[in-house]
Short mmCIF file of C-alpha atoms in Angstrom, two decimals:
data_model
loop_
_atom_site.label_atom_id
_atom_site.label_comp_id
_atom_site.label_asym_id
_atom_site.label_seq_id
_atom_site.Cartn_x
_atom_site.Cartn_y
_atom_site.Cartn_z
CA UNK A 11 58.11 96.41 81.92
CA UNK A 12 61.49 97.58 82.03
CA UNK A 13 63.09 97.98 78.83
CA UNK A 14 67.20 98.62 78.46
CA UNK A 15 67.31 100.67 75.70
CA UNK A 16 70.98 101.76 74.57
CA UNK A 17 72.31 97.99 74.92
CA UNK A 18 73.75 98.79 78.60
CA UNK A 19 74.74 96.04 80.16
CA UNK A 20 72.32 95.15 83.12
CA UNK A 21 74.40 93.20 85.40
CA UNK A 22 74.33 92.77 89.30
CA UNK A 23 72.86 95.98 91.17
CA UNK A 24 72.42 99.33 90.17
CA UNK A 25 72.75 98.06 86.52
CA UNK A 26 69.43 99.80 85.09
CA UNK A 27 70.66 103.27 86.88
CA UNK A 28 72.83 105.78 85.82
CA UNK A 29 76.34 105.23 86.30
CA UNK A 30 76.86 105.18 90.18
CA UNK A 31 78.51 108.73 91.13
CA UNK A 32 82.21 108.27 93.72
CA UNK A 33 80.26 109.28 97.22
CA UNK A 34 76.93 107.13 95.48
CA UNK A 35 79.67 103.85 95.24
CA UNK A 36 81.73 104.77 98.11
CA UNK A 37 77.89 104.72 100.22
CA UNK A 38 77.45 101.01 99.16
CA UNK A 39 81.40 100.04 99.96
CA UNK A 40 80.71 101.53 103.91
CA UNK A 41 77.58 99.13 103.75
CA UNK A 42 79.58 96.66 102.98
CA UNK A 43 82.79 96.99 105.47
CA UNK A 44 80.11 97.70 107.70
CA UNK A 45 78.71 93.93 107.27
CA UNK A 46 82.30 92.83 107.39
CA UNK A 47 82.27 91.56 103.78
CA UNK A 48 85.99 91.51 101.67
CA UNK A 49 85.37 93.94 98.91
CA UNK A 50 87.33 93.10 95.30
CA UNK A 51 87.61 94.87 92.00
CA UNK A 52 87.36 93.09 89.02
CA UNK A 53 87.08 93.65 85.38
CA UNK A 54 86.42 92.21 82.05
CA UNK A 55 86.06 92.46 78.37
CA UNK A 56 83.90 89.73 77.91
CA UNK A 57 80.54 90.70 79.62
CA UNK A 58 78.80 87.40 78.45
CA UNK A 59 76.07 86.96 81.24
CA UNK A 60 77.89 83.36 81.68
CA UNK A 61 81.35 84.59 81.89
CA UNK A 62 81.16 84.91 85.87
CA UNK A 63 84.98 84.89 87.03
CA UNK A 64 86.15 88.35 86.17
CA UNK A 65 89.95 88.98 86.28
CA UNK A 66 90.64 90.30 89.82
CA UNK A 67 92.25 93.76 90.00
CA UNK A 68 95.09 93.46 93.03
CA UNK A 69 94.27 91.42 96.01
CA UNK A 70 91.16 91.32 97.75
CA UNK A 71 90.77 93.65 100.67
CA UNK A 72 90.38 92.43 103.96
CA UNK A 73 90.62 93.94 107.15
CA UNK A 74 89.74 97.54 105.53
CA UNK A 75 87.29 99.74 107.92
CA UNK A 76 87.39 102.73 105.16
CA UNK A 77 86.34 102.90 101.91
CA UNK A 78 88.65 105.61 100.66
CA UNK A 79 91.27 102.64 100.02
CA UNK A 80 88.66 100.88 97.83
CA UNK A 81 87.74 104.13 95.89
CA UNK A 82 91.49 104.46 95.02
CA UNK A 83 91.88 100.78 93.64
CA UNK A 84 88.55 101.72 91.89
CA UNK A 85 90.23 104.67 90.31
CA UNK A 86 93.29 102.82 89.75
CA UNK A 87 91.98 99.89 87.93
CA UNK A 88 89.75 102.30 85.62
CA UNK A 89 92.81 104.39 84.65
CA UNK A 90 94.26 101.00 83.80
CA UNK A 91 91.43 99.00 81.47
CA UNK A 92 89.09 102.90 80.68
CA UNK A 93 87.22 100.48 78.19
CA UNK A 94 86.52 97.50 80.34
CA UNK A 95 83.74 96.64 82.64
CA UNK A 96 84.87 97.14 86.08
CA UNK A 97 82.94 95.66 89.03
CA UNK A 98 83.09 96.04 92.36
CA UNK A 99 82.04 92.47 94.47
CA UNK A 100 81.79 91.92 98.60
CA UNK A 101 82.12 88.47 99.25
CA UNK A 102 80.79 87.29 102.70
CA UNK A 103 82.87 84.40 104.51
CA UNK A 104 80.49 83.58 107.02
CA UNK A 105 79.75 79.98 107.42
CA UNK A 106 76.79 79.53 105.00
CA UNK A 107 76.76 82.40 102.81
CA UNK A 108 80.27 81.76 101.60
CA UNK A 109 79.14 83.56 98.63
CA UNK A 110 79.34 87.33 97.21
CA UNK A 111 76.71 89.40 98.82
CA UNK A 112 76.77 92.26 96.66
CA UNK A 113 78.04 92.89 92.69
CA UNK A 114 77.84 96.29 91.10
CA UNK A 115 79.42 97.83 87.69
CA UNK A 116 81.51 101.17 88.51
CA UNK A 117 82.79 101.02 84.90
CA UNK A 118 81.83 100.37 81.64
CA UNK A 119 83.18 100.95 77.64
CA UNK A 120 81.71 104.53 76.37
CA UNK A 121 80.29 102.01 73.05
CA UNK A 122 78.65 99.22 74.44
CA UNK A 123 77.40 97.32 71.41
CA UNK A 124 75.35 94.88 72.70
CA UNK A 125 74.42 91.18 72.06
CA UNK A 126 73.09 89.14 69.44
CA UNK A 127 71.03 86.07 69.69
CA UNK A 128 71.41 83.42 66.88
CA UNK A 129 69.74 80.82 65.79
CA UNK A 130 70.47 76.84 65.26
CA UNK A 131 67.88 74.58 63.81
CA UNK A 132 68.59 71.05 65.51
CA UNK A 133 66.73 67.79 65.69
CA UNK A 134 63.54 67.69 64.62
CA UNK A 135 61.26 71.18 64.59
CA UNK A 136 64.06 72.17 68.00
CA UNK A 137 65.78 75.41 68.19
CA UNK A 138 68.81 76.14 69.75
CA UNK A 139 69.97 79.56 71.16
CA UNK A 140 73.18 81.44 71.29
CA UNK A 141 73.64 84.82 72.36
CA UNK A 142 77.22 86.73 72.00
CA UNK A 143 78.42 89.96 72.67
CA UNK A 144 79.49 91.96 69.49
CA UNK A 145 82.43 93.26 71.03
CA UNK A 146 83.32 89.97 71.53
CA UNK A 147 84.03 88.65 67.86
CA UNK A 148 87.53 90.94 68.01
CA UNK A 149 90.08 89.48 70.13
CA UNK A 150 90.52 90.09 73.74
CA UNK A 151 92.04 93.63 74.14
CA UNK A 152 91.17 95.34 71.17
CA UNK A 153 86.96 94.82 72.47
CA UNK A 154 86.24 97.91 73.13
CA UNK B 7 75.85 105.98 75.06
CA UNK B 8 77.41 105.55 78.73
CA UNK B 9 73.81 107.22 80.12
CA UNK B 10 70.06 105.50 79.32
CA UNK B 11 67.58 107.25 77.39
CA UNK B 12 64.99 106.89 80.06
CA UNK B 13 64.66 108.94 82.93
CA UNK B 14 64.60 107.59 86.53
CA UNK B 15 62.16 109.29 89.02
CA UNK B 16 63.29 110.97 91.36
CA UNK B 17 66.32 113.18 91.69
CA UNK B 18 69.42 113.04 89.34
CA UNK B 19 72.28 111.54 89.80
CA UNK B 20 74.24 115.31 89.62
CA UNK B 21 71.97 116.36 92.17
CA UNK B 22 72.62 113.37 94.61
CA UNK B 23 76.17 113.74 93.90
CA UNK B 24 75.88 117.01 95.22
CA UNK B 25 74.46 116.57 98.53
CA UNK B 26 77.78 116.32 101.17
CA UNK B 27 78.48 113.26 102.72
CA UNK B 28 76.90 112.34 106.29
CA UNK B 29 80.08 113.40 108.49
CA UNK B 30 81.31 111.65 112.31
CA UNK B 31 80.18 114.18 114.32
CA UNK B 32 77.17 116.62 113.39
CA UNK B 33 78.53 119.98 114.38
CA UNK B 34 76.86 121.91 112.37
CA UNK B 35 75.59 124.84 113.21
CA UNK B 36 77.32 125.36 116.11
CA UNK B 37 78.01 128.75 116.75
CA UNK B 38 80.40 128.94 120.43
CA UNK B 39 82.76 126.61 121.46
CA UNK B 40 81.15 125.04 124.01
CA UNK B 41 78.37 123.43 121.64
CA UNK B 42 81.08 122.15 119.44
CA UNK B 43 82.51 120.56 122.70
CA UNK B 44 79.14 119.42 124.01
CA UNK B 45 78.51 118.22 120.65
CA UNK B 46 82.05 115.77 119.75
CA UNK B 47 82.43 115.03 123.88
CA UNK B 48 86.29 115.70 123.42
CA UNK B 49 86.15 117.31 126.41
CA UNK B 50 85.91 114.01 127.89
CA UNK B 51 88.65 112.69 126.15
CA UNK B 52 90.75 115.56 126.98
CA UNK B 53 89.90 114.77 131.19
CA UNK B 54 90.39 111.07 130.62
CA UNK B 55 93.50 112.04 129.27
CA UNK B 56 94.65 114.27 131.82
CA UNK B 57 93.53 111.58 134.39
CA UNK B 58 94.52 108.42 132.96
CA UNK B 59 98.08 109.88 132.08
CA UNK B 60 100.74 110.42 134.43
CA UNK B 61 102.84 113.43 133.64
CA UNK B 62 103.86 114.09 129.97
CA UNK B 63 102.66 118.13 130.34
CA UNK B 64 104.20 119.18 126.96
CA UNK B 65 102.37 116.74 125.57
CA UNK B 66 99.05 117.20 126.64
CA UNK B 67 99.74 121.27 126.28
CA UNK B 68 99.97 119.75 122.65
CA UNK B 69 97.21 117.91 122.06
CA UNK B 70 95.02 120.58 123.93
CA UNK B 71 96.60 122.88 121.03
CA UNK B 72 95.40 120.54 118.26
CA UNK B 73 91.65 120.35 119.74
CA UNK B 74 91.71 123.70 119.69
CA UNK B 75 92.57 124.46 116.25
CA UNK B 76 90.27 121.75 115.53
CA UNK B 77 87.24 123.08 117.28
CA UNK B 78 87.97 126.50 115.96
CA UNK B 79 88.33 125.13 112.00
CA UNK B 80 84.72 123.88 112.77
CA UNK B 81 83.57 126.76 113.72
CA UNK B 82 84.93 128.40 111.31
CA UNK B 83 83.65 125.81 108.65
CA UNK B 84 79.98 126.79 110.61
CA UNK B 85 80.70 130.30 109.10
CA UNK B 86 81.87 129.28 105.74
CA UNK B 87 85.31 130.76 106.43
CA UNK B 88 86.79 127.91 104.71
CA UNK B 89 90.26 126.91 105.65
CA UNK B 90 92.48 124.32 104.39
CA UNK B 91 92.60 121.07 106.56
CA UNK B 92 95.59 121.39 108.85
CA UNK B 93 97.92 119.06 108.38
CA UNK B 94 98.40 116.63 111.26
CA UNK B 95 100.89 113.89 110.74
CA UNK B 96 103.01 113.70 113.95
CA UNK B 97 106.06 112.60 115.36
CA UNK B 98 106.72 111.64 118.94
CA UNK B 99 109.93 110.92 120.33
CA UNK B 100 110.73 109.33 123.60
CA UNK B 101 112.52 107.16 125.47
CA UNK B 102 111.22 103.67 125.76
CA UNK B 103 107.96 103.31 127.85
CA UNK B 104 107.58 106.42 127.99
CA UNK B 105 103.77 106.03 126.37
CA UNK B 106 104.02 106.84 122.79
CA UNK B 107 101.89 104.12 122.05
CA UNK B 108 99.01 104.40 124.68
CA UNK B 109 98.86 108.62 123.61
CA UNK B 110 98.73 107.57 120.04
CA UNK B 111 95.41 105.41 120.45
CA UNK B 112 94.06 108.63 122.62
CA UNK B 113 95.09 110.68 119.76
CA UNK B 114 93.17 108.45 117.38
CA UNK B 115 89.96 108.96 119.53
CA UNK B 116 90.35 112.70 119.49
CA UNK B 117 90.59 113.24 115.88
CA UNK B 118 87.61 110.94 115.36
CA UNK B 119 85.35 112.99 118.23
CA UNK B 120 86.31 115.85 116.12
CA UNK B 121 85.81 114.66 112.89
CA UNK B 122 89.12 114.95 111.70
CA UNK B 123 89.61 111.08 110.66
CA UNK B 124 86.10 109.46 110.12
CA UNK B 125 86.61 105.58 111.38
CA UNK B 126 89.39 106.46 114.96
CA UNK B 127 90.60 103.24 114.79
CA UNK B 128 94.94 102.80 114.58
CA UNK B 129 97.12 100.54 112.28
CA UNK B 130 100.12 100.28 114.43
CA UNK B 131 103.18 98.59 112.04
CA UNK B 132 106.49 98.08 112.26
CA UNK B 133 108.77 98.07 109.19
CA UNK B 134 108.33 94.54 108.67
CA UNK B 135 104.76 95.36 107.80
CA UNK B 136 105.77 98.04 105.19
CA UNK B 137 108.83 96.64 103.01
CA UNK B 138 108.91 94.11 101.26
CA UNK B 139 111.67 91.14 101.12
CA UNK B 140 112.23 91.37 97.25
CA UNK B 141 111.77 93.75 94.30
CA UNK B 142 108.17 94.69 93.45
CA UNK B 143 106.99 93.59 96.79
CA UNK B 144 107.31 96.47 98.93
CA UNK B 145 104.87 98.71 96.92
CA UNK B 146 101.88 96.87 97.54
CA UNK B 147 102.80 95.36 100.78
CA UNK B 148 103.15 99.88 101.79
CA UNK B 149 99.94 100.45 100.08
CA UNK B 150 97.74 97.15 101.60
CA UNK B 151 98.71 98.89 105.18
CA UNK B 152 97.80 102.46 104.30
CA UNK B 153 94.33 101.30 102.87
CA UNK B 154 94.00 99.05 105.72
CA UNK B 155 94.73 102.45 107.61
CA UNK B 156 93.01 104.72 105.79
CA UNK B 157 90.08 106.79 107.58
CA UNK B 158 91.74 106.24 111.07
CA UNK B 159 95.48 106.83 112.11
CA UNK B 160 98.55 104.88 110.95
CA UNK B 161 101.29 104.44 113.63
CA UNK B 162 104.41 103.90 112.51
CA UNK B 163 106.41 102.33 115.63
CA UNK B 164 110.69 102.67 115.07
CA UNK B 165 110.01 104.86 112.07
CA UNK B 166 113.75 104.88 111.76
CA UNK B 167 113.93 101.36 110.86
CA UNK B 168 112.64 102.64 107.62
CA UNK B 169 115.68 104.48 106.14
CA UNK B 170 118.71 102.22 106.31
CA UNK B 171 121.68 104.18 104.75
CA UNK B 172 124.20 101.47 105.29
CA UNK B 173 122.19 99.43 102.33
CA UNK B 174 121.66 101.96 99.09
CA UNK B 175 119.30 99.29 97.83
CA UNK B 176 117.20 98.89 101.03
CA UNK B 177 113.82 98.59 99.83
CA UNK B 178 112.97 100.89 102.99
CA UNK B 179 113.03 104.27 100.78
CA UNK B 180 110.41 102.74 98.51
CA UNK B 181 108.05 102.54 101.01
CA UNK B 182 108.96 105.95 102.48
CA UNK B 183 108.36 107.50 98.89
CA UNK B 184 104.99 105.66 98.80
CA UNK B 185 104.10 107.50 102.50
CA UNK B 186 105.07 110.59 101.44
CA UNK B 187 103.02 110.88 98.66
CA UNK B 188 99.68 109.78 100.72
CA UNK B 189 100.70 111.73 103.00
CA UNK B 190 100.40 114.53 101.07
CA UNK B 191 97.48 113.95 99.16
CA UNK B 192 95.33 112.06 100.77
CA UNK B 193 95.38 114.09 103.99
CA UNK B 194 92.06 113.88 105.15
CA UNK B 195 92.15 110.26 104.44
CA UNK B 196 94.66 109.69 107.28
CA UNK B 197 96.79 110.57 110.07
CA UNK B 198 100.38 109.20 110.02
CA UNK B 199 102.21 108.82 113.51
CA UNK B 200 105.75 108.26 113.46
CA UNK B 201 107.25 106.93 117.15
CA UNK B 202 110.74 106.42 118.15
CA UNK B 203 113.85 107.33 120.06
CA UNK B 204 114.67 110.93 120.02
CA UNK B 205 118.47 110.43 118.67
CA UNK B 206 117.21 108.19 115.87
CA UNK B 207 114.40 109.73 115.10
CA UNK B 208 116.85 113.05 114.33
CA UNK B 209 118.80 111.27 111.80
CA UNK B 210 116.17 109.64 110.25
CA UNK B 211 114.24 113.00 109.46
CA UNK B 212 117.96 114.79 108.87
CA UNK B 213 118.49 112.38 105.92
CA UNK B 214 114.53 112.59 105.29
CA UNK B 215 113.51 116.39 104.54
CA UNK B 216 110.64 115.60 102.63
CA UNK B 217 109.44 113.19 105.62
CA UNK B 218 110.34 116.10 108.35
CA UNK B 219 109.04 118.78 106.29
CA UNK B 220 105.33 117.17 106.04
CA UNK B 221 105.14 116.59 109.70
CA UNK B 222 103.73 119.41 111.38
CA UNK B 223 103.66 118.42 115.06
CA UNK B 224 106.96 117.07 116.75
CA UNK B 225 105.98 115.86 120.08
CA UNK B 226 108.76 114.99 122.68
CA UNK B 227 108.22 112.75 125.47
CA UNK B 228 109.69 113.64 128.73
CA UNK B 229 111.36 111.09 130.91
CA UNK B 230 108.79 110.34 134.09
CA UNK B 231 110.48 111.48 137.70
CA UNK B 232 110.11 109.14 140.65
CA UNK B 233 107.23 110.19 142.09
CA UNK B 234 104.76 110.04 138.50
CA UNK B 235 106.48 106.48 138.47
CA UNK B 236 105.41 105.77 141.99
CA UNK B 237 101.86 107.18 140.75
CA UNK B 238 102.14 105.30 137.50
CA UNK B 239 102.81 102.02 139.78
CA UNK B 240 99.94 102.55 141.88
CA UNK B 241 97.48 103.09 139.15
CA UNK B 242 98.68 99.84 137.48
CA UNK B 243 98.08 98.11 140.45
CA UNK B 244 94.61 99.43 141.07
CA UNK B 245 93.74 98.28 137.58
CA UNK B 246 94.62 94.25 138.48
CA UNK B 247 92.62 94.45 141.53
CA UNK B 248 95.59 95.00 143.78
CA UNK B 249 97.42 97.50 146.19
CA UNK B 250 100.32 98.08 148.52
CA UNK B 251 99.90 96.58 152.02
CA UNK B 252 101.68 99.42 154.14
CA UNK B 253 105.12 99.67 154.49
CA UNK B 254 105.42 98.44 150.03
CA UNK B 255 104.63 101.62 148.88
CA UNK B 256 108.25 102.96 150.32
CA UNK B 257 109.74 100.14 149.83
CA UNK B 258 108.82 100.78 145.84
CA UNK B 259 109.64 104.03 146.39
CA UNK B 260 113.21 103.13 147.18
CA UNK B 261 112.71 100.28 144.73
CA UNK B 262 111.88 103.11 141.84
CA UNK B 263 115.35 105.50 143.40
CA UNK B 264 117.53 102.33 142.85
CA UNK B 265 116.14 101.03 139.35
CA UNK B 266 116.29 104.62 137.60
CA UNK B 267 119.92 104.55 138.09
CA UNK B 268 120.70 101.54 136.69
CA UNK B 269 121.47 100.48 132.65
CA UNK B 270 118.45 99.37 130.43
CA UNK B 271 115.40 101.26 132.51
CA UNK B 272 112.43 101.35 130.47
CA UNK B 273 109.85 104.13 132.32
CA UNK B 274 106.81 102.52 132.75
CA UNK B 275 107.41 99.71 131.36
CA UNK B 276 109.77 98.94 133.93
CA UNK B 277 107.56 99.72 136.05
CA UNK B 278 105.08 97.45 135.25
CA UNK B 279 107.72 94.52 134.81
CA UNK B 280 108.66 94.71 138.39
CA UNK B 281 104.62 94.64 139.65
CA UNK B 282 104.59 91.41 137.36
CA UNK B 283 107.22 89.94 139.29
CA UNK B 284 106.62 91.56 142.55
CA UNK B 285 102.86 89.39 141.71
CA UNK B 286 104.83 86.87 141.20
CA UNK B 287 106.49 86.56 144.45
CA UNK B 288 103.16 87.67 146.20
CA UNK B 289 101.72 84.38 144.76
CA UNK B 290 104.93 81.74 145.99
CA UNK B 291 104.65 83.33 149.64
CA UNK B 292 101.09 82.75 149.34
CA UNK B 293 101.70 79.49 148.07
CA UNK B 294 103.72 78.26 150.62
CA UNK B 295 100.56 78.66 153.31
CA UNK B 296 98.81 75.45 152.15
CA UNK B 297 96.29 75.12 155.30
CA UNK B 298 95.77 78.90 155.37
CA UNK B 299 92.42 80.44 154.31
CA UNK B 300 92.99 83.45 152.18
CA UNK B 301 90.76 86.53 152.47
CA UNK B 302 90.62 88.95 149.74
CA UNK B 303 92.63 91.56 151.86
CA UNK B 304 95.75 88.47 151.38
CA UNK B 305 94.98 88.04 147.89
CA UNK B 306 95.39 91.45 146.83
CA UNK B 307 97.91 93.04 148.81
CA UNK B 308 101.40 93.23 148.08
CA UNK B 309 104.08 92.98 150.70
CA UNK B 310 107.33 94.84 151.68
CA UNK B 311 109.21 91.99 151.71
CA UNK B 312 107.82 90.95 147.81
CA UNK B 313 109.37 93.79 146.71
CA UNK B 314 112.52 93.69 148.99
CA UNK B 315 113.10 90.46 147.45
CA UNK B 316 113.92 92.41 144.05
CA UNK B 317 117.60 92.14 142.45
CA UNK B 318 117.93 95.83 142.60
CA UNK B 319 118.12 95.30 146.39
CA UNK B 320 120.94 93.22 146.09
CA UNK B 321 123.30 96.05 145.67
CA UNK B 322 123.81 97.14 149.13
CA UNK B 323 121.85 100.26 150.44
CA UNK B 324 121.95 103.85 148.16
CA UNK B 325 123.67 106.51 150.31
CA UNK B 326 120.75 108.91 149.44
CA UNK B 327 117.91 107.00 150.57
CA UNK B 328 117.68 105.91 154.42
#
């Protein structure tokens, strides 16, 4: 079994890597110009694995055939929030999928804390979970 | 904590990082100048060029130049003689229809057979597309273009439209600061192309050092002469499938000798404008002939008399021709 020690966050691909090197990221941008998918960056301080709209960082790109414009707004956005998540998403428009086709992190805080589960006793002998991000009991901004 | 504690099989990620990026064309290796050439086929692009184009020797004495440097930098790369990447933002100025435009998209080609720009396709904008109609929204209305650009070549038509020194608060500078600074540091990302007319072109760079200063290649467009418009004419024909029945050819000719003469001639353009309407005429004399059937001979010659019927033959005869 796969086991995440250090409390990274394992979300959409690549997560149980190592942090995705610049020509590593700006491999799986071409594969996705090359599919025709618009390519956003987004970021967040709340990396609940519920919260799923991420602030957007600029517009999303259409109409790009290079990555090298993606890489900068990569670069750009982690020089802005250095201790959020950033992630990068390509979102296919073709009738059907309609949906992102790919989701990676290129970011992430240097302390990632990690959740915690709690526990609620409810009716009866029931149990009710909760999980929350540590980093997420400290108002937005001051997170990480 | 930013790296796990467990190790992945396989290779590192330093060591991946490490490991150059597939490039456009594989020239490695190459040792003469002829494998370079048979390996990025700009040779061919260089023919097609000198056959498709009409004319225009300084600039294809130019471009030639460029290849060359090109092909020699990879050769030199081959070696490990490493050399800085040239700088290759250009200007071309030209009279109208004089085929900025159609050498730029060539241009684009070339630099992508030799692995200069890694996608060849070109962004062709207009200032509209780079400033903005309000504060704040010129910056990222200049930068959505250049990414949209980047890994081809961005051609700037009427660069000149750009600077606007009647307005000090022309939102036209902003975006010319914002080119500059790709343009100098992210030059292997892209290839700016700046097109206009010669005189306005001069005062744009004269009140534009930086701009003039980071353009390496000024390319001037000759006027065409008579006879490469005559050629330019025929070759446009030949592409829509028609041709001059005999006697039209002269009669363009003199046509051509009349038009060059007169205010507001465009080059090819023009050129092509009268076809269109010398088409035009073709198909109302054809028209007229309901019970006639046509043969394709009819259909795709053009007459004397469709061109005769021009407004440039209105004039009265020009002493020089007979």
């Amino acid at each position: 079994m796969m086991t995440n020690t250090g409390n990274r966050l394992t979300q959409g691909q690549f997560a149980f890597l190592p942090d995705l090197t610049d020509a590593q990221i700006t491999a799986q941008i071409e594969y996705a110009l090359k599919h025709n998918w618009a390519v956003g960056v987004e970021y967040t301080d709340d990396p609940h694995p519920r919260n799923t709209y991420w602030e957007m960082f600029g517009n999303p790109m259409f109409d790009l055939t290079d990555a090298a414009g993606i890489l900068a707004e990569i670069q750009s956005c982690r020089k802005t929030f250095p201790n959020h998540y950033v992630r990068v998403t390509a979102f296919d428009s073709t009738r059907g999928w309609e949906t992102p086709r790919m989701s990676f992190i290129v970011n992430r805080p240097t302390k990632e804390p990690g959740f915690g589960l709690a526990r609620q006793e409810s009716d009866g002998r029931s149990l009710r979970y909760r999980i929350s991000s540590y980093a997420t009991d400290r108002p937005e901004g001051e997170r990480y | 904590m930013s790296t796990p504690l467990y190790s992945i099989p396989g290779s590192t990620p330093a060591a991946s990082a490490a490991e150059p990026a597939p490039t456009t064309c594989a020239t490695s290796g190459a040792r003469t100048v002829g494998e370079v050439l048979a390996q990025s086929q700009v040779d061919a692009v260089i023919e097609e060029l000198d056959h498709d184009l009409v004319g225009l020797a300084p600039v294809k004495t130019r471009i030639r130049d460029i290849a060359a440097l090109l092909v020699i930098d990879k050769l030199r790369t081959n070696l490990g003689l490493q050399a800085q990447a040239p700088s290759l933002h250009m200007s071309f100025t030209g009279n109208p229809g004089t085929g900025k435009t159609t050498v730029a998209l060539r241009m684009a080609q070339i630099l992508f057979r030799l692995g200069y720009v890694r996608k060849g396709h070109l962004v062709a904008v207009t200032r509209d597309d780079l400033v903005g109609q309000y504060i704040g929204h010129t910056a990222p209305k200049t930068k959505e273009v250049l990414k949209r650009a980047m890994g081809g070549v961005l051609f700037i038509d009427e660069a000149y439209y750009l600077y606007r020194p009647e307005n000090e608060r022309d939102y036209g500078q902003e975006a010319i600061e914002i080119l500059l600074q790709v343009m100098e540091n992210q030059r292997d990302d892209l290839v700016v192309i700046l097109a206009g007319y010669k005189e306005r072109m001069d005062t744009f760079f004269r009140s534009n050092p930086g701009m003039s200063s980071r353009i390496a290649h000024h390319l001037e467009f000759p006027d065409y002469s008579a006879a490469e418009l005559l050629a330019i004419g025929e070759r446009l024909l030949k592409q829509q499938n028609y041709r001059f029945a005999p006697g039209a050819r002269e009669a363009f000719a003199e046509y051509l000798e009349r038009r060059l003469h007169q205010p507001h001639f465009a080059n090819a353009r023009s050129v092509r404008n009268a076809l269109d309407r010398a088409r035009l005429r073709q198909a109302s004399r054809l028209f007229a002939d309901r019970n006639r059937p046509f043969t394709a001979e009819d259909l795709s010659s053009i007459n004397d008399a469709d061109i005769r019927a021009s407004r440039v033959f209105q004039g009265g005869p020009v002493t020089s021709s007979p």
